[in-house]
């Protein structure tokens, strides 16, 4: 991790400033197994506390770690009682069924290239490219992932790179009204713009993205 941070600081002065404000990289990883992906589905589109409560209820029914067998034995009524929506229950059942049948093979994932991992995981209902990319980053520990569809990464790139560039050459002082009007014109970067910005971070784009996420929670803007 130290070599990644050193590379980012040397290759990008904007990223260097973010890193110096946030400090050491403390990415946390989960084992690349069924439990981690099932947990990710439970947490989709929920805030932390609500997701944690639902996950605890669900895990109490299935047993921990989560297994395909533990999920497949539950009825729809039991899954609803845990707080899972009908759609999310279907996603978990599909994940369990595909894993149980061998169609989804977690043992293969560490040896597959990033693109093939995404293709392998997205055959499961409810697992899109973003979830697969999070699995790459935080379970398989792939260091060069750029989740171009992630709102937090896009917003951080806008604030640290695009918005600053747009303001070069403008007067330092602006009226409150002008500032308010400018805020309404936020245009998040396209995937192409993101690729261009992130080019200098290779082969450590995952670590750079972690810093971008952290920068939204600290006074670095």
PDB file of C-alpha atoms in Angstrom:
ATOM      1  CA  UNK A   1       0.000   0.000   0.000  1.00  0.00           C
ATOM      2  CA  UNK A   2       2.897   2.352   0.731  1.00  0.00           C
ATOM      3  CA  UNK A   3       4.203   2.061  -2.834  1.00  0.00           C
ATOM      4  CA  UNK A   4       0.724   2.876  -4.172  1.00  0.00           C
ATOM      5  CA  UNK A   5       0.445   6.023  -2.042  1.00  0.00           C
ATOM      6  CA  UNK A   6       3.962   7.100  -3.012  1.00  0.00           C
ATOM      7  CA  UNK A   7       3.114   6.678  -6.700  1.00  0.00           C
ATOM      8  CA  UNK A   8      -0.125   8.672  -6.390  1.00  0.00           C
ATOM      9  CA  UNK A   9       1.595  11.533  -4.576  1.00  0.00           C
ATOM     10  CA  UNK A  10       4.361  11.726  -7.164  1.00  0.00           C
ATOM     11  CA  UNK A  11       2.126  11.444 -10.224  1.00  0.00           C
ATOM     12  CA  UNK A  12      -0.686  13.834  -9.285  1.00  0.00           C
ATOM     13  CA  UNK A  13      -0.339  17.033  -7.210  1.00  0.00           C
ATOM     14  CA  UNK A  14      -4.105  17.205  -6.622  1.00  0.00           C
ATOM     15  CA  UNK A  15      -4.164  13.674  -5.253  1.00  0.00           C
ATOM     16  CA  UNK A  16      -1.069  14.435  -3.191  1.00  0.00           C
ATOM     17  CA  UNK A  17      -2.927  17.252  -1.425  1.00  0.00           C
ATOM     18  CA  UNK A  18      -5.883  14.955  -0.702  1.00  0.00           C
ATOM     19  CA  UNK A  19      -3.616  12.210   0.654  1.00  0.00           C
ATOM     20  CA  UNK A  20      -1.738  14.646   2.893  1.00  0.00           C
ATOM     21  CA  UNK A  21      -5.005  15.844   4.434  1.00  0.00           C
ATOM     22  CA  UNK A  22      -6.510  12.381   4.933  1.00  0.00           C
ATOM     23  CA  UNK A  23      -3.427  10.451   5.968  1.00  0.00           C
ATOM     24  CA  UNK A  24      -2.592   6.742   5.588  1.00  0.00           C
ATOM     25  CA  UNK A  25      -4.770   4.530   3.414  1.00  0.00           C
ATOM     26  CA  UNK A  26      -6.941   2.284   5.572  1.00  0.00           C
ATOM     27  CA  UNK A  27      -8.890   0.263   3.051  1.00  0.00           C
ATOM     28  CA  UNK A  28     -10.702  -2.647   4.705  1.00  0.00           C
ATOM     29  CA  UNK A  29     -11.108  -5.935   2.888  1.00  0.00           C
ATOM     30  CA  UNK A  30     -13.450  -8.920   3.110  1.00  0.00           C
ATOM     31  CA  UNK A  31     -12.647 -12.507   2.066  1.00  0.00           C
ATOM     32  CA  UNK A  32     -13.600 -13.290  -1.567  1.00  0.00           C
ATOM     33  CA  UNK A  33     -16.387 -15.703  -0.781  1.00  0.00           C
ATOM     34  CA  UNK A  34     -20.139 -16.193  -1.033  1.00  0.00           C
ATOM     35  CA  UNK A  35     -20.826 -14.487   2.301  1.00  0.00           C
ATOM     36  CA  UNK A  36     -19.256 -11.189   1.174  1.00  0.00           C
ATOM     37  CA  UNK A  37     -21.300 -10.960  -2.015  1.00  0.00           C
ATOM     38  CA  UNK A  38     -24.546 -11.937  -0.287  1.00  0.00           C
ATOM     39  CA  UNK A  39     -23.900  -9.285   2.341  1.00  0.00           C
ATOM     40  CA  UNK A  40     -23.291  -6.711  -0.413  1.00  0.00           C
ATOM     41  CA  UNK A  41     -26.727  -7.482  -1.876  1.00  0.00           C
ATOM     42  CA  UNK A  42     -28.395  -7.028   1.518  1.00  0.00           C
ATOM     43  CA  UNK A  43     -26.702  -3.637   1.923  1.00  0.00           C
ATOM     44  CA  UNK A  44     -27.655  -2.332  -1.550  1.00  0.00           C
ATOM     45  CA  UNK A  45     -29.598   0.963  -1.521  1.00  0.00           C
ATOM     46  CA  UNK A  46     -29.906   1.044   2.274  1.00  0.00           C
ATOM     47  CA  UNK A  47     -28.290   3.318   4.815  1.00  0.00           C
ATOM     48  CA  UNK A  48     -25.806   1.765   7.216  1.00  0.00           C
ATOM     49  CA  UNK A  49     -27.984   1.295  10.308  1.00  0.00           C
ATOM     50  CA  UNK A  50     -31.021  -0.067   8.470  1.00  0.00           C
ATOM     51  CA  UNK A  51     -28.880  -2.463   6.459  1.00  0.00           C
ATOM     52  CA  UNK A  52     -27.036  -3.651   9.551  1.00  0.00           C
ATOM     53  CA  UNK A  53     -30.297  -4.393  11.376  1.00  0.00           C
ATOM     54  CA  UNK A  54     -31.720  -6.334   8.435  1.00  0.00           C
ATOM     55  CA  UNK A  55     -28.480  -8.217   7.901  1.00  0.00           C
ATOM     56  CA  UNK A  56     -28.331  -9.300  11.550  1.00  0.00           C
ATOM     57  CA  UNK A  57     -31.901 -10.629  11.403  1.00  0.00           C
ATOM     58  CA  UNK A  58     -31.187 -12.401   8.142  1.00  0.00           C
ATOM     59  CA  UNK A  59     -27.916 -13.928   9.379  1.00  0.00           C
ATOM     60  CA  UNK A  60     -29.652 -15.152  12.529  1.00  0.00           C
ATOM     61  CA  UNK A  61     -31.978 -17.172  10.295  1.00  0.00           C
ATOM     62  CA  UNK A  62     -29.371 -18.528   7.891  1.00  0.00           C
ATOM     63  CA  UNK A  63     -26.397 -18.839  10.223  1.00  0.00           C
ATOM     64  CA  UNK A  64     -23.014 -17.192   9.726  1.00  0.00           C
ATOM     65  CA  UNK A  65     -21.172 -17.173   7.481  1.00  0.00           C
ATOM     66  CA  UNK A  66     -23.969 -16.999   4.920  1.00  0.00           C
ATOM     67  CA  UNK A  67     -24.112 -20.058   2.676  1.00  0.00           C
ATOM     68  CA  UNK A  68     -26.196 -20.996  -0.374  1.00  0.00           C
ATOM     69  CA  UNK A  69     -27.826 -23.801   1.613  1.00  0.00           C
ATOM     70  CA  UNK A  70     -28.700 -21.484   4.479  1.00  0.00           C
ATOM     71  CA  UNK A  71     -30.455 -19.051   2.131  1.00  0.00           C
ATOM     72  CA  UNK A  72     -32.237 -21.630  -0.009  1.00  0.00           C
ATOM     73  CA  UNK A  73     -33.851 -23.226   3.041  1.00  0.00           C
ATOM     74  CA  UNK A  74     -35.691 -19.989   3.898  1.00  0.00           C
ATOM     75  CA  UNK A  75     -39.219 -19.313   2.718  1.00  0.00           C
ATOM     76  CA  UNK A  76     -40.277 -16.022   1.146  1.00  0.00           C
ATOM     77  CA  UNK A  77     -42.192 -15.246   4.337  1.00  0.00           C
ATOM     78  CA  UNK A  78     -39.093 -15.729   6.489  1.00  0.00           C
ATOM     79  CA  UNK A  79     -37.047 -13.440   4.254  1.00  0.00           C
ATOM     80  CA  UNK A  80     -39.744 -10.778   4.426  1.00  0.00           C
ATOM     81  CA  UNK A  81     -39.766 -11.109   8.205  1.00  0.00           C
ATOM     82  CA  UNK A  82     -36.063 -10.294   8.204  1.00  0.00           C
ATOM     83  CA  UNK A  83     -36.879  -7.037   6.424  1.00  0.00           C
ATOM     84  CA  UNK A  84     -35.827  -8.018   2.909  1.00  0.00           C
ATOM     85  CA  UNK A  85     -37.884  -6.786  -0.026  1.00  0.00           C
ATOM     86  CA  UNK A  86     -39.366  -9.234  -2.496  1.00  0.00           C
ATOM     87  CA  UNK A  87     -36.861  -8.109  -5.120  1.00  0.00           C
ATOM     88  CA  UNK A  88     -33.848  -8.410  -2.842  1.00  0.00           C
ATOM     89  CA  UNK A  89     -34.990 -11.836  -1.648  1.00  0.00           C
ATOM     90  CA  UNK A  90     -35.135 -12.935  -5.280  1.00  0.00           C
ATOM     91  CA  UNK A  91     -31.593 -11.658  -5.836  1.00  0.00           C
ATOM     92  CA  UNK A  92     -30.270 -13.598  -2.838  1.00  0.00           C
ATOM     93  CA  UNK A  93     -32.077 -16.760  -3.893  1.00  0.00           C
ATOM     94  CA  UNK A  94     -30.647 -16.418  -7.414  1.00  0.00           C
ATOM     95  CA  UNK A  95     -27.132 -15.938  -6.025  1.00  0.00           C
ATOM     96  CA  UNK A  96     -27.547 -18.979  -3.778  1.00  0.00           C
ATOM     97  CA  UNK A  97     -28.981 -21.147  -6.561  1.00  0.00           C
ATOM     98  CA  UNK A  98     -26.275 -20.233  -9.090  1.00  0.00           C
ATOM     99  CA  UNK A  99     -23.542 -20.826  -6.518  1.00  0.00           C
ATOM    100  CA  UNK A 100     -25.043 -24.126  -5.377  1.00  0.00           C
ATOM    101  CA  UNK A 101     -25.262 -25.375  -8.966  1.00  0.00           C
ATOM    102  CA  UNK A 102     -21.662 -24.404  -9.694  1.00  0.00           C
ATOM    103  CA  UNK A 103     -22.586 -21.778 -12.285  1.00  0.00           C
ATOM    104  CA  UNK A 104     -20.990 -19.180 -10.025  1.00  0.00           C
ATOM    105  CA  UNK A 105     -17.604 -20.406  -8.815  1.00  0.00           C
ATOM    106  CA  UNK A 106     -15.918 -18.254  -6.182  1.00  0.00           C
ATOM    107  CA  UNK A 107     -12.780 -20.396  -6.257  1.00  0.00           C
ATOM    108  CA  UNK A 108     -12.110 -19.246  -9.839  1.00  0.00           C
ATOM    109  CA  UNK A 109     -12.428 -15.522  -9.193  1.00  0.00           C
ATOM    110  CA  UNK A 110      -8.933 -14.746  -7.836  1.00  0.00           C
ATOM    111  CA  UNK A 111      -7.380 -16.071 -11.057  1.00  0.00           C
ATOM    112  CA  UNK A 112      -9.655 -14.228 -13.494  1.00  0.00           C
ATOM    113  CA  UNK A 113      -8.905 -10.821 -15.085  1.00  0.00           C
ATOM    114  CA  UNK A 114     -11.048  -7.932 -13.848  1.00  0.00           C
ATOM    115  CA  UNK A 115     -13.354  -7.889 -16.875  1.00  0.00           C
ATOM    116  CA  UNK A 116     -14.059 -11.618 -16.564  1.00  0.00           C
ATOM    117  CA  UNK A 117     -14.808 -11.282 -12.841  1.00  0.00           C
ATOM    118  CA  UNK A 118     -17.397  -8.605 -13.678  1.00  0.00           C
ATOM    119  CA  UNK A 119     -18.894 -10.793 -16.391  1.00  0.00           C
ATOM    120  CA  UNK A 120     -18.991 -13.810 -14.064  1.00  0.00           C
ATOM    121  CA  UNK A 121     -20.661 -11.949 -11.195  1.00  0.00           C
ATOM    122  CA  UNK A 122     -23.199  -9.987 -13.221  1.00  0.00           C
ATOM    123  CA  UNK A 123     -24.889 -13.170 -14.389  1.00  0.00           C
ATOM    124  CA  UNK A 124     -26.587 -13.071 -10.974  1.00  0.00           C
ATOM    125  CA  UNK A 125     -29.786 -11.024 -10.713  1.00  0.00           C
ATOM    126  CA  UNK A 126     -29.244  -7.844  -8.739  1.00  0.00           C
ATOM    127  CA  UNK A 127     -25.487  -7.748  -9.243  1.00  0.00           C
ATOM    128  CA  UNK A 128     -24.565  -4.975 -11.619  1.00  0.00           C
ATOM    129  CA  UNK A 129     -21.229  -3.642 -12.755  1.00  0.00           C
ATOM    130  CA  UNK A 130     -20.886  -1.366  -9.691  1.00  0.00           C
ATOM    131  CA  UNK A 131     -21.369  -4.222  -7.181  1.00  0.00           C
ATOM    132  CA  UNK A 132     -18.930  -6.371  -9.144  1.00  0.00           C
ATOM    133  CA  UNK A 133     -16.378  -3.559  -9.114  1.00  0.00           C
ATOM    134  CA  UNK A 134     -16.741  -3.146  -5.354  1.00  0.00           C
ATOM    135  CA  UNK A 135     -16.107  -6.894  -5.035  1.00  0.00           C
ATOM    136  CA  UNK A 136     -12.975  -6.481  -7.150  1.00  0.00           C
ATOM    137  CA  UNK A 137     -11.724  -3.641  -4.979  1.00  0.00           C
ATOM    138  CA  UNK A 138     -12.671  -4.700  -1.469  1.00  0.00           C
ATOM    139  CA  UNK A 139     -12.553  -8.490  -1.605  1.00  0.00           C
ATOM    140  CA  UNK A 140     -10.214  -9.474  -4.428  1.00  0.00           C
ATOM    141  CA  UNK A 141      -7.954  -6.493  -3.595  1.00  0.00           C
ATOM    142  CA  UNK A 142      -7.574  -5.448  -7.223  1.00  0.00           C
ATOM    143  CA  UNK A 143      -5.626  -2.190  -7.205  1.00  0.00           C
ATOM    144  CA  UNK A 144      -6.486  -0.674 -10.580  1.00  0.00           C
ATOM    145  CA  UNK A 145     -10.298  -0.489 -10.663  1.00  0.00           C
ATOM    146  CA  UNK A 146     -12.097   2.705 -11.713  1.00  0.00           C
ATOM    147  CA  UNK A 147     -15.841   2.547 -10.890  1.00  0.00           C
ATOM    148  CA  UNK A 148     -16.941   5.111 -13.458  1.00  0.00           C
ATOM    149  CA  UNK A 149     -20.579   4.827 -12.423  1.00  0.00           C
ATOM    150  CA  UNK A 150     -19.981   5.597  -8.755  1.00  0.00           C
ATOM    151  CA  UNK A 151     -21.586   8.883  -7.710  1.00  0.00           C
ATOM    152  CA  UNK A 152     -19.076   9.591  -4.940  1.00  0.00           C
ATOM    153  CA  UNK A 153     -16.059   9.151  -7.215  1.00  0.00           C
ATOM    154  CA  UNK A 154     -17.681  11.304  -9.910  1.00  0.00           C
ATOM    155  CA  UNK A 155     -18.576  14.058  -7.440  1.00  0.00           C
ATOM    156  CA  UNK A 156     -15.089  14.069  -5.900  1.00  0.00           C
ATOM    157  CA  UNK A 157     -13.493  14.229  -9.347  1.00  0.00           C
ATOM    158  CA  UNK A 158     -15.739  17.147 -10.245  1.00  0.00           C
ATOM    159  CA  UNK A 159     -14.881  19.093  -7.097  1.00  0.00           C
ATOM    160  CA  UNK A 160     -11.148  18.407  -7.089  1.00  0.00           C
ATOM    161  CA  UNK A 161     -10.414  18.487 -10.815  1.00  0.00           C
ATOM    162  CA  UNK A 162     -13.122  19.899 -13.099  1.00  0.00           C
ATOM    163  CA  UNK A 163     -14.565  22.658 -10.926  1.00  0.00           C
ATOM    164  CA  UNK A 164     -11.098  23.945 -10.059  1.00  0.00           C
ATOM    165  CA  UNK A 165     -10.052  23.999 -13.721  1.00  0.00           C
ATOM    166  CA  UNK A 166     -13.187  25.841 -14.737  1.00  0.00           C
ATOM    167  CA  UNK A 167     -12.470  28.571 -12.234  1.00  0.00           C
ATOM    168  CA  UNK A 168      -8.909  29.266 -13.428  1.00  0.00           C
ATOM    169  CA  UNK A 169      -8.635  32.816 -14.649  1.00  0.00           C
ATOM    170  CA  UNK A 170     -11.855  33.981 -12.983  1.00  0.00           C
ATOM    171  CA  UNK A 171     -11.946  36.637 -10.340  1.00  0.00           C
ATOM    172  CA  UNK A 172     -11.142  35.348  -6.875  1.00  0.00           C
ATOM    173  CA  UNK A 173     -14.131  37.018  -5.279  1.00  0.00           C
ATOM    174  CA  UNK A 174     -17.719  36.343  -6.327  1.00  0.00           C
ATOM    175  CA  UNK A 175     -21.045  37.450  -5.067  1.00  0.00           C
ATOM    176  CA  UNK A 176     -23.197  35.029  -3.077  1.00  0.00           C
ATOM    177  CA  UNK A 177     -25.710  35.067  -5.901  1.00  0.00           C
ATOM    178  CA  UNK A 178     -23.097  34.077  -8.458  1.00  0.00           C
ATOM    179  CA  UNK A 179     -21.896  31.246  -6.246  1.00  0.00           C
ATOM    180  CA  UNK A 180     -25.421  29.976  -5.823  1.00  0.00           C
ATOM    181  CA  UNK A 181     -26.022  30.057  -9.556  1.00  0.00           C
ATOM    182  CA  UNK A 182     -22.771  28.220 -10.232  1.00  0.00           C
ATOM    183  CA  UNK A 183     -23.663  25.424  -7.841  1.00  0.00           C
ATOM    184  CA  UNK A 184     -26.760  24.661  -9.881  1.00  0.00           C
ATOM    185  CA  UNK A 185     -24.636  24.023 -12.958  1.00  0.00           C
ATOM    186  CA  UNK A 186     -22.737  21.008 -11.661  1.00  0.00           C
ATOM    187  CA  UNK A 187     -21.985  18.639 -14.517  1.00  0.00           C
ATOM    188  CA  UNK A 188     -20.396  15.430 -13.305  1.00  0.00           C
ATOM    189  CA  UNK A 189     -17.568  13.974 -15.388  1.00  0.00           C
ATOM    190  CA  UNK A 190     -18.264  11.472 -18.129  1.00  0.00           C
ATOM    191  CA  UNK A 191     -16.569   8.056 -18.112  1.00  0.00           C
ATOM    192  CA  UNK A 192     -14.196   9.373 -20.769  1.00  0.00           C
ATOM    193  CA  UNK A 193     -13.209  12.345 -18.616  1.00  0.00           C
ATOM    194  CA  UNK A 194     -12.765  10.073 -15.629  1.00  0.00           C
ATOM    195  CA  UNK A 195     -10.478   7.751 -17.566  1.00  0.00           C
ATOM    196  CA  UNK A 196      -8.367  10.722 -18.622  1.00  0.00           C
ATOM    197  CA  UNK A 197      -8.058  12.064 -15.067  1.00  0.00           C
ATOM    198  CA  UNK A 198      -7.335   8.605 -13.631  1.00  0.00           C
ATOM    199  CA  UNK A 199      -4.703   7.718 -16.221  1.00  0.00           C
ATOM    200  CA  UNK A 200      -1.954   9.190 -14.030  1.00  0.00           C
ATOM    201  CA  UNK A 201      -3.050   6.991 -11.097  1.00  0.00           C
ATOM    202  CA  UNK A 202      -2.443   3.677 -12.849  1.00  0.00           C
ATOM    203  CA  UNK A 203      -1.832   0.987 -11.686  1.00  0.00           C
ATOM    204  CA  UNK A 204      -3.396   2.149  -8.391  1.00  0.00           C
ATOM    205  CA  UNK A 205      -6.752   3.631  -9.374  1.00  0.00           C
ATOM    206  CA  UNK A 206      -8.591   1.679  -6.638  1.00  0.00           C
ATOM    207  CA  UNK A 207      -6.500   3.354  -3.929  1.00  0.00           C
ATOM    208  CA  UNK A 208      -7.024   6.766  -5.527  1.00  0.00           C
ATOM    209  CA  UNK A 209     -10.782   6.180  -5.526  1.00  0.00           C
ATOM    210  CA  UNK A 210     -10.684   5.297  -1.826  1.00  0.00           C
ATOM    211  CA  UNK A 211      -9.053   8.664  -1.174  1.00  0.00           C
ATOM    212  CA  UNK A 212     -11.685  10.403  -3.295  1.00  0.00           C
ATOM    213  CA  UNK A 213     -14.464   8.802  -1.229  1.00  0.00           C
ATOM    214  CA  UNK A 214     -12.745   9.865   1.973  1.00  0.00           C
ATOM    215  CA  UNK A 215     -12.311  13.392   0.663  1.00  0.00           C
ATOM    216  CA  UNK A 216     -16.081  13.854   0.568  1.00  0.00           C
ATOM    217  CA  UNK A 217     -16.229  13.209   4.322  1.00  0.00           C
ATOM    218  CA  UNK A 218     -13.403  15.539   5.306  1.00  0.00           C
ATOM    219  CA  UNK A 219     -12.668  19.229   4.813  1.00  0.00           C
ATOM    220  CA  UNK A 220     -10.489  18.777   1.768  1.00  0.00           C
ATOM    221  CA  UNK A 221     -12.620  20.599  -0.787  1.00  0.00           C
TER     222      UNK A 221
END
